[in-house]
CSV table of C-alpha atoms in Angstrom, one decimal:
chain,number,residue,atom,x,y,z
A,1,UNK,CA,-5.3,-20.3,17.2
A,2,UNK,CA,-2.5,-19.5,14.7
A,3,UNK,CA,0.1,-17.1,16.1
A,4,UNK,CA,-0.5,-14.7,13.1
A,5,UNK,CA,-4.2,-14.4,14.1
A,6,UNK,CA,-3.3,-13.8,17.7
A,7,UNK,CA,-1.1,-11.0,16.6
A,8,UNK,CA,-3.9,-9.4,14.6
A,9,UNK,CA,-6.3,-9.8,17.6
A,10,UNK,CA,-3.8,-8.2,19.9
A,11,UNK,CA,-3.3,-5.3,17.5
A,12,UNK,CA,-7.0,-4.7,17.3
A,13,UNK,CA,-7.4,-4.7,21.1
A,14,UNK,CA,-4.5,-2.3,21.4
A,15,UNK,CA,-6.1,0.0,18.9
A,16,UNK,CA,-9.4,0.0,20.8
A,17,UNK,CA,-7.6,0.7,24.1
A,18,UNK,CA,-5.6,3.6,22.7
A,19,UNK,CA,-8.5,5.2,20.8
A,20,UNK,CA,-10.7,5.2,23.9
A,21,UNK,CA,-8.2,7.4,25.7
A,22,UNK,CA,-7.4,11.0,24.6
A,23,UNK,CA,-3.8,11.4,23.5
A,24,UNK,CA,-1.7,14.5,24.3
A,25,UNK,CA,-0.5,16.6,21.3
A,26,UNK,CA,2.9,15.0,21.5
A,27,UNK,CA,1.8,11.5,22.4
A,28,UNK,CA,3.2,8.7,20.2
A,29,UNK,CA,2.6,5.1,21.1
A,30,UNK,CA,4.3,2.5,19.0
A,31,UNK,CA,3.7,-1.3,19.2
A,32,UNK,CA,5.7,-3.8,17.3
A,33,UNK,CA,4.1,-7.2,17.0
A,34,UNK,CA,5.9,-10.1,15.4
A,35,UNK,CA,4.2,-13.2,14.0
A,36,UNK,CA,5.2,-16.0,11.8
A,37,UNK,CA,3.4,-17.4,8.7
A,38,UNK,CA,4.5,-19.8,5.9
A,39,UNK,CA,4.7,-17.0,3.3
A,40,UNK,CA,6.4,-14.4,5.5
A,41,UNK,CA,8.7,-16.0,8.1
A,42,UNK,CA,9.3,-12.6,9.9
A,43,UNK,CA,6.2,-10.4,9.6
A,44,UNK,CA,5.8,-7.2,11.6
A,45,UNK,CA,2.8,-4.9,12.0
A,46,UNK,CA,3.6,-1.5,13.4
A,47,UNK,CA,0.7,0.7,14.8
A,48,UNK,CA,1.5,4.3,15.2
A,49,UNK,CA,-1.0,6.5,17.2
A,50,UNK,CA,-0.4,10.2,17.0
A,51,UNK,CA,-2.2,13.4,17.8
A,52,UNK,CA,-1.0,16.7,16.3
A,53,UNK,CA,-2.0,20.1,17.5
A,54,UNK,CA,-2.3,22.8,14.8
A,55,UNK,CA,-2.0,26.5,15.2
A,56,UNK,CA,-4.0,29.1,13.3
A,57,UNK,CA,-7.0,26.8,12.9
A,58,UNK,CA,-10.2,28.3,11.5
A,59,UNK,CA,-13.4,27.9,13.5
A,60,UNK,CA,-14.4,25.0,11.3
A,61,UNK,CA,-11.2,23.1,11.9
A,62,UNK,CA,-11.6,20.0,14.0
A,63,UNK,CA,-8.7,18.5,16.0
A,64,UNK,CA,-8.7,14.8,15.9
A,65,UNK,CA,-6.4,11.9,16.8
A,66,UNK,CA,-4.8,10.3,13.8
A,67,UNK,CA,-4.1,6.6,13.4
A,68,UNK,CA,-1.5,5.6,10.9
A,69,UNK,CA,-0.8,1.9,10.4
A,70,UNK,CA,2.3,0.7,8.7
A,71,UNK,CA,2.9,-2.9,7.9
A,72,UNK,CA,6.3,-4.1,6.8
A,73,UNK,CA,7.9,-7.4,5.9
A,74,UNK,CA,11.1,-7.1,7.9
A,75,UNK,CA,12.6,-10.2,6.3
A,76,UNK,CA,10.2,-11.8,3.8
A,77,UNK,CA,13.0,-13.7,2.2
A,78,UNK,CA,16.6,-14.5,3.4
A,79,UNK,CA,18.8,-11.4,3.1
A,80,UNK,CA,15.9,-9.0,2.1
A,81,UNK,CA,14.4,-6.1,4.0
A,82,UNK,CA,11.4,-4.1,2.6
A,83,UNK,CA,10.1,-1.5,5.1
A,84,UNK,CA,7.2,0.7,4.0
A,85,UNK,CA,8.2,4.2,3.0
A,86,UNK,CA,7.9,6.8,5.7
A,87,UNK,CA,6.0,9.9,4.5
A,88,UNK,CA,7.5,12.1,7.3
A,89,UNK,CA,5.6,15.1,8.5
A,90,UNK,CA,2.3,15.4,6.7
A,91,UNK,CA,0.6,18.6,5.5
A,92,UNK,CA,-2.6,19.8,7.2
A,93,UNK,CA,-5.9,18.4,5.9
A,94,UNK,CA,-7.8,21.6,6.7
A,95,UNK,CA,-7.2,23.8,3.6
A,96,UNK,CA,-8.5,27.0,5.4
A,97,UNK,CA,-6.4,26.4,8.5
A,98,UNK,CA,-3.4,25.4,6.4
A,99,UNK,CA,-3.4,28.7,4.4
A,100,UNK,CA,-4.2,30.8,7.5
A,101,UNK,CA,-1.2,29.2,9.3
A,102,UNK,CA,1.1,29.9,6.4
A,103,UNK,CA,0.0,33.6,6.4
A,104,UNK,CA,0.3,33.9,10.1
A,105,UNK,CA,3.8,32.4,10.1
A,106,UNK,CA,4.9,34.1,6.8
A,107,UNK,CA,5.8,30.7,5.3
A,108,UNK,CA,8.0,31.5,2.3
A,109,UNK,CA,7.5,28.1,0.6
A,110,UNK,CA,3.7,28.8,0.5
A,111,UNK,CA,3.6,32.5,-0.1
A,112,UNK,CA,6.6,33.2,-2.3
A,113,UNK,CA,7.7,30.2,-4.4
A,114,UNK,CA,10.1,32.3,-6.4
A,115,UNK,CA,12.3,32.6,-3.2
A,116,UNK,CA,12.9,28.9,-3.1
A,117,UNK,CA,12.2,27.8,-6.7
A,118,UNK,CA,14.8,25.5,-8.2
A,119,UNK,CA,14.4,24.9,-11.9
A,120,UNK,CA,18.0,24.5,-13.3
A,121,UNK,CA,17.3,20.8,-14.0
A,122,UNK,CA,14.8,21.8,-16.7
A,123,UNK,CA,17.4,23.3,-19.0
A,124,UNK,CA,17.7,21.0,-22.0
A,125,UNK,CA,15.3,18.4,-20.5
A,126,UNK,CA,12.7,16.8,-22.7
A,127,UNK,CA,9.3,17.0,-21.1
A,128,UNK,CA,6.0,15.8,-22.4
A,129,UNK,CA,2.8,17.3,-20.9
A,130,UNK,CA,-0.7,15.9,-21.6
A,131,UNK,CA,-3.6,18.3,-21.6
A,132,UNK,CA,-1.1,21.1,-22.3
A,133,UNK,CA,-3.4,23.3,-24.4
A,134,UNK,CA,-5.0,25.1,-21.4
A,135,UNK,CA,-5.2,25.4,-17.6
A,136,UNK,CA,-2.4,24.3,-15.4
A,137,UNK,CA,-1.1,22.2,-18.3
A,138,UNK,CA,-0.5,25.2,-20.4
A,139,UNK,CA,1.2,27.1,-17.6
A,140,UNK,CA,3.4,24.0,-17.0
A,141,UNK,CA,4.4,24.1,-20.7
A,142,UNK,CA,5.1,27.9,-20.6
A,143,UNK,CA,7.2,27.7,-17.5
A,144,UNK,CA,9.2,24.7,-18.6
A,145,UNK,CA,9.9,26.4,-22.0
A,146,UNK,CA,11.0,29.6,-20.3
A,147,UNK,CA,13.6,27.6,-18.3
A,148,UNK,CA,15.0,26.0,-21.5
A,149,UNK,CA,13.2,22.7,-21.6
A,150,UNK,CA,12.2,21.0,-24.8
A,151,UNK,CA,8.4,21.0,-24.4
A,152,UNK,CA,6.3,18.4,-26.1
A,153,UNK,CA,2.6,19.2,-25.7
A,154,UNK,CA,0.0,16.5,-26.2
A,155,UNK,CA,-3.7,17.2,-26.4
A,156,UNK,CA,-6.8,16.7,-28.5
A,157,UNK,CA,-6.5,20.1,-30.1
A,158,UNK,CA,-3.8,22.8,-29.7
A,159,UNK,CA,-4.1,26.5,-28.7
A,160,UNK,CA,-2.2,29.5,-29.9
A,161,UNK,CA,-0.4,29.9,-26.6
A,162,UNK,CA,0.8,26.2,-26.7
A,163,UNK,CA,2.0,26.5,-30.3
A,164,UNK,CA,4.0,29.5,-29.3
A,165,UNK,CA,5.9,27.9,-26.4
A,166,UNK,CA,6.1,24.2,-27.2
A,167,UNK,CA,8.9,22.7,-29.4
A,168,UNK,CA,6.5,20.1,-30.6
A,169,UNK,CA,2.7,19.7,-30.3
A,170,UNK,CA,1.0,16.3,-30.9
A,171,UNK,CA,-2.7,16.8,-31.5
A,172,UNK,CA,-5.4,14.2,-31.7
A,173,UNK,CA,-4.4,12.6,-28.4
A,174,UNK,CA,-7.5,11.6,-26.4
A,175,UNK,CA,-6.2,9.9,-23.3
A,176,UNK,CA,-9.3,7.7,-23.2
A,177,UNK,CA,-8.1,6.0,-26.5
A,178,UNK,CA,-5.4,3.4,-26.4
A,179,UNK,CA,-5.0,3.9,-30.2
A,180,UNK,CA,-4.4,7.6,-29.8
A,181,UNK,CA,-1.8,7.0,-27.0
A,182,UNK,CA,0.0,4.4,-29.1
A,183,UNK,CA,0.1,6.6,-32.1
A,184,UNK,CA,1.7,9.4,-30.0
A,185,UNK,CA,4.3,6.9,-28.7
A,186,UNK,CA,5.1,5.7,-32.3
A,187,UNK,CA,5.7,9.3,-33.4
A,188,UNK,CA,8.1,9.8,-30.6
A,189,UNK,CA,9.8,6.4,-30.8
A,190,UNK,CA,12.5,7.6,-33.2
A,191,UNK,CA,13.4,10.6,-31.1
A,192,UNK,CA,15.5,11.1,-27.9
A,193,UNK,CA,13.6,9.7,-24.9
A,194,UNK,CA,11.5,11.9,-22.7
A,195,UNK,CA,13.1,12.9,-19.4
A,196,UNK,CA,9.8,13.8,-17.7
A,197,UNK,CA,6.3,12.8,-18.5
A,198,UNK,CA,3.6,15.0,-16.9
A,199,UNK,CA,0.2,13.2,-16.8
A,200,UNK,CA,-1.9,16.3,-16.5
A,201,UNK,CA,-5.0,15.7,-18.6
A,202,UNK,CA,-8.0,15.8,-16.3
A,203,UNK,CA,-11.7,16.4,-16.1
A,204,UNK,CA,-13.8,17.9,-13.3
A,205,UNK,CA,-17.4,18.8,-14.4
A,206,UNK,CA,-19.5,21.4,-12.7
A,207,UNK,CA,-22.4,19.0,-11.8
A,208,UNK,CA,-24.3,18.0,-8.7
A,209,UNK,CA,-23.0,14.6,-7.5
A,210,UNK,CA,-24.5,13.6,-4.2
A,211,UNK,CA,-27.4,11.6,-2.7
A,212,UNK,CA,-29.7,14.6,-2.8
A,213,UNK,CA,-29.5,15.3,-6.5
A,214,UNK,CA,-28.4,11.7,-7.3
A,215,UNK,CA,-24.8,10.6,-8.1
A,216,UNK,CA,-23.7,11.7,-11.5
A,217,UNK,CA,-22.8,8.2,-12.7
A,218,UNK,CA,-22.0,8.9,-16.3
A,219,UNK,CA,-19.8,11.8,-15.4
A,220,UNK,CA,-18.1,9.7,-12.7
A,221,UNK,CA,-17.2,7.1,-15.3
A,222,UNK,CA,-15.8,9.8,-17.6
A,223,UNK,CA,-13.7,11.2,-14.8
A,224,UNK,CA,-12.4,7.8,-13.9
A,225,UNK,CA,-11.6,7.1,-17.6
A,226,UNK,CA,-9.7,10.3,-18.1
A,227,UNK,CA,-8.1,10.9,-14.7
A,228,UNK,CA,-7.2,7.3,-13.7
A,229,UNK,CA,-7.0,5.2,-16.8
A,230,UNK,CA,-5.8,8.0,-19.0
A,231,UNK,CA,-2.4,8.3,-17.3
A,232,UNK,CA,-2.1,4.5,-17.4
A,233,UNK,CA,-2.7,4.4,-21.2
A,234,UNK,CA,-0.2,7.2,-21.8
A,235,UNK,CA,2.5,5.9,-19.6
A,236,UNK,CA,2.2,2.3,-20.9
A,237,UNK,CA,2.3,3.4,-24.5
A,238,UNK,CA,5.4,5.6,-24.0
A,239,UNK,CA,7.3,3.0,-21.8
A,240,UNK,CA,6.5,0.2,-24.1
A,241,UNK,CA,7.9,2.1,-27.1
A,242,UNK,CA,11.0,3.1,-25.2
A,243,UNK,CA,10.0,6.8,-25.1
A,244,UNK,CA,10.7,7.4,-21.4
A,245,UNK,CA,14.4,7.6,-20.4
A,246,UNK,CA,15.4,4.4,-18.7
A,247,UNK,CA,17.1,4.7,-16.3
A,248,UNK,CA,16.7,8.2,-15.1
A,249,UNK,CA,13.2,9.2,-16.4
A,250,UNK,CA,10.3,10.5,-14.3
A,251,UNK,CA,6.5,10.0,-14.6
A,252,UNK,CA,4.6,12.6,-12.7
A,253,UNK,CA,0.9,12.1,-11.9
A,254,UNK,CA,-0.9,15.4,-11.5
A,255,UNK,CA,-3.6,14.2,-9.1
A,256,UNK,CA,-5.3,15.9,-6.2
A,257,UNK,CA,-5.6,16.0,-2.4
A,258,UNK,CA,-9.2,15.0,-3.2
A,259,UNK,CA,-7.8,11.5,-3.9
A,260,UNK,CA,-6.8,11.1,-0.2
A,261,UNK,CA,-9.2,8.7,1.4
A,262,UNK,CA,-8.1,9.6,4.9
A,263,UNK,CA,-8.8,13.3,4.3
A,264,UNK,CA,-12.4,12.8,3.4
A,265,UNK,CA,-13.0,12.7,7.1
A,266,UNK,CA,-12.0,16.4,7.3
A,267,UNK,CA,-12.6,17.9,3.8
A,268,UNK,CA,-15.9,16.2,3.3
A,269,UNK,CA,-16.9,15.6,6.9
A,270,UNK,CA,-20.6,14.8,7.2
A,271,UNK,CA,-21.4,15.7,3.6
A,272,UNK,CA,-19.7,13.4,1.1
A,273,UNK,CA,-20.4,14.8,-2.5
A,274,UNK,CA,-18.3,14.9,-5.7
A,275,UNK,CA,-18.1,11.1,-5.8
A,276,UNK,CA,-16.7,11.0,-9.3
A,277,UNK,CA,-14.0,13.5,-8.6
A,278,UNK,CA,-12.8,11.9,-5.4
A,279,UNK,CA,-13.1,8.3,-6.6
A,280,UNK,CA,-11.3,9.1,-9.8
A,281,UNK,CA,-8.4,10.9,-8.1
A,282,UNK,CA,-8.0,8.1,-5.6
A,283,UNK,CA,-7.8,5.6,-8.5
A,284,UNK,CA,-5.2,7.9,-10.1
A,285,UNK,CA,-3.1,7.8,-7.0
A,286,UNK,CA,-3.3,4.1,-7.0
A,287,UNK,CA,-2.2,4.1,-10.6
A,288,UNK,CA,0.9,6.1,-9.6
A,289,UNK,CA,1.6,3.8,-6.7
A,290,UNK,CA,1.5,0.7,-8.8
A,291,UNK,CA,3.5,2.2,-11.6
A,292,UNK,CA,6.2,3.2,-9.1
A,293,UNK,CA,6.5,-0.4,-8.0
A,294,UNK,CA,6.6,-1.9,-11.6
A,295,UNK,CA,8.8,0.7,-13.1
A,296,UNK,CA,11.4,1.0,-10.3
A,297,UNK,CA,13.4,-1.8,-11.9
A,298,UNK,CA,13.6,0.2,-15.1
A,299,UNK,CA,15.0,3.2,-13.1
A,300,UNK,CA,11.9,5.3,-13.8
A,301,UNK,CA,10.7,7.4,-10.8
A,302,UNK,CA,7.0,7.9,-10.3
A,303,UNK,CA,5.3,10.5,-8.0
A,304,UNK,CA,1.8,11.7,-7.3
A,305,UNK,CA,1.6,15.5,-7.0
A,306,UNK,CA,-1.3,17.7,-5.8
A,307,UNK,CA,-0.6,20.9,-7.8
A,308,UNK,CA,-2.3,23.0,-5.1
A,309,UNK,CA,-5.4,25.2,-5.4
A,310,UNK,CA,-5.1,27.0,-8.7
A,311,UNK,CA,-7.4,29.6,-10.3
A,312,UNK,CA,-8.4,27.9,-13.5
A,313,UNK,CA,-11.6,27.2,-15.4
A,314,UNK,CA,-11.7,23.8,-13.9
A,315,UNK,CA,-11.8,25.2,-10.3
A,316,UNK,CA,-14.1,28.1,-11.1
A,317,UNK,CA,-17.0,26.3,-9.5
A,318,UNK,CA,-15.1,27.1,-6.2
A,319,UNK,CA,-14.1,30.7,-6.9
A,320,UNK,CA,-16.1,31.8,-3.8
A,321,UNK,CA,-13.4,30.1,-1.6
A,322,UNK,CA,-10.4,30.9,-3.8
A,323,UNK,CA,-9.2,33.7,-1.4
A,324,UNK,CA,-9.8,32.0,2.0
A,325,UNK,CA,-8.2,28.7,0.8
A,326,UNK,CA,-5.2,30.4,-0.8
A,327,UNK,CA,-5.8,29.7,-4.5
A,328,UNK,CA,-3.1,31.0,-6.7
A,329,UNK,CA,-2.8,31.9,-10.4
A,330,UNK,CA,-1.9,28.9,-12.6
A,331,UNK,CA,1.5,30.5,-13.4
A,332,UNK,CA,2.4,30.3,-9.7
A,333,UNK,CA,1.0,26.8,-9.4
A,334,UNK,CA,3.2,25.7,-12.3
A,335,UNK,CA,6.4,26.9,-10.5
A,336,UNK,CA,5.3,25.0,-7.4
A,337,UNK,CA,4.8,21.8,-9.4
A,338,UNK,CA,8.2,22.1,-11.3
A,339,UNK,CA,9.9,22.8,-8.0
A,340,UNK,CA,8.6,19.5,-6.6
A,341,UNK,CA,9.2,17.6,-9.9
A,342,UNK,CA,12.9,18.5,-9.5
A,343,UNK,CA,12.9,16.9,-6.0
A,344,UNK,CA,11.4,13.6,-7.2
A,345,UNK,CA,14.0,10.7,-7.1
A,346,UNK,CA,13.8,7.0,-7.5
A,347,UNK,CA,12.6,5.6,-4.2
A,348,UNK,CA,13.4,2.2,-2.7
A,349,UNK,CA,9.7,1.8,-1.8
A,350,UNK,CA,6.4,3.5,-2.3
A,351,UNK,CA,5.3,6.5,-4.3
A,352,UNK,CA,5.5,10.1,-2.9
A,353,UNK,CA,2.1,11.9,-2.7
A,354,UNK,CA,3.2,15.6,-2.3
A,355,UNK,CA,1.2,18.8,-1.8
A,356,UNK,CA,3.0,21.3,-4.1
A,357,UNK,CA,1.7,24.2,-2.0
A,358,UNK,CA,4.1,23.4,0.9
A,359,UNK,CA,6.2,20.5,-0.2
A,360,UNK,CA,4.8,18.1,2.5
A,361,UNK,CA,3.2,14.8,1.8
A,362,UNK,CA,-0.5,13.9,1.9
A,363,UNK,CA,-1.8,10.6,3.4
A,364,UNK,CA,-3.4,8.2,1.0
């Protein structure tokens, strides 16, 4: 049996052995297996088993052991080392418990963003925001403009509030249209490059989407087209026309914690539902992850940001849980997002997936 296969078998057996025994809250077992293969002469697979205890959990919260697997090529080619990016301490998957804990511990970062908000970098920065005519996109535009940024709003049709705060508004931009995105890029190609692109345009219909009522296939396709392919069309058009600062530019994906596959075990435990939303956001996160790899060489940083739970028309279907899950006004959510945008840097590996509520990362 090839040594690489033996290594995988050993890893699987170790996983079974560890998962069959309860781990203490601080337990952390790490196994480093080395194997050789023709394509990767020094290949390592690191399995990290951990169990975290959380305080302030709501009755519905379920403690569970968490398995995180990292695979890294420690020396795929002579002189190279490419470890996977460590996400560090992760935010809590249980939204109710997360907010309750923040309240109980008076967590400033969650409860008072103004106390920690850093926005100096926005002064004079050129920022382009898609879907800027309403919702969180409009508040992102307003906030950036108030801090001295040159705001370029892109949308299908403008609004009075966007016209009042933006330096430039490009209408007729449907992110499902390659032609629209290319026309926008051509309009901007003769101007100074954009420092920050915010891929914000999204879609989340208020429809039943489960096995009981039947999956909303057409709506799911629409969500995927807007939320996942939309940012790709916009980003490609702008990068191809030299409209994003290179090096030094940033592409920000406004995605969602709903795109975390791992978290479906908690947030959708035993119920599934909203297939189009979750699948579309997971695809959007993948888009960000792939762009981060391809654009790193151009010096363009890419990050996936969950803006937090904001009280907008798009989330009104959940207004009955706004209070218990800590939903904030979009103006507050915008500050949280800009605070995290300022912290985004060009990474050597991977793509950050950050919860703008508390600044911690979310597992994919």
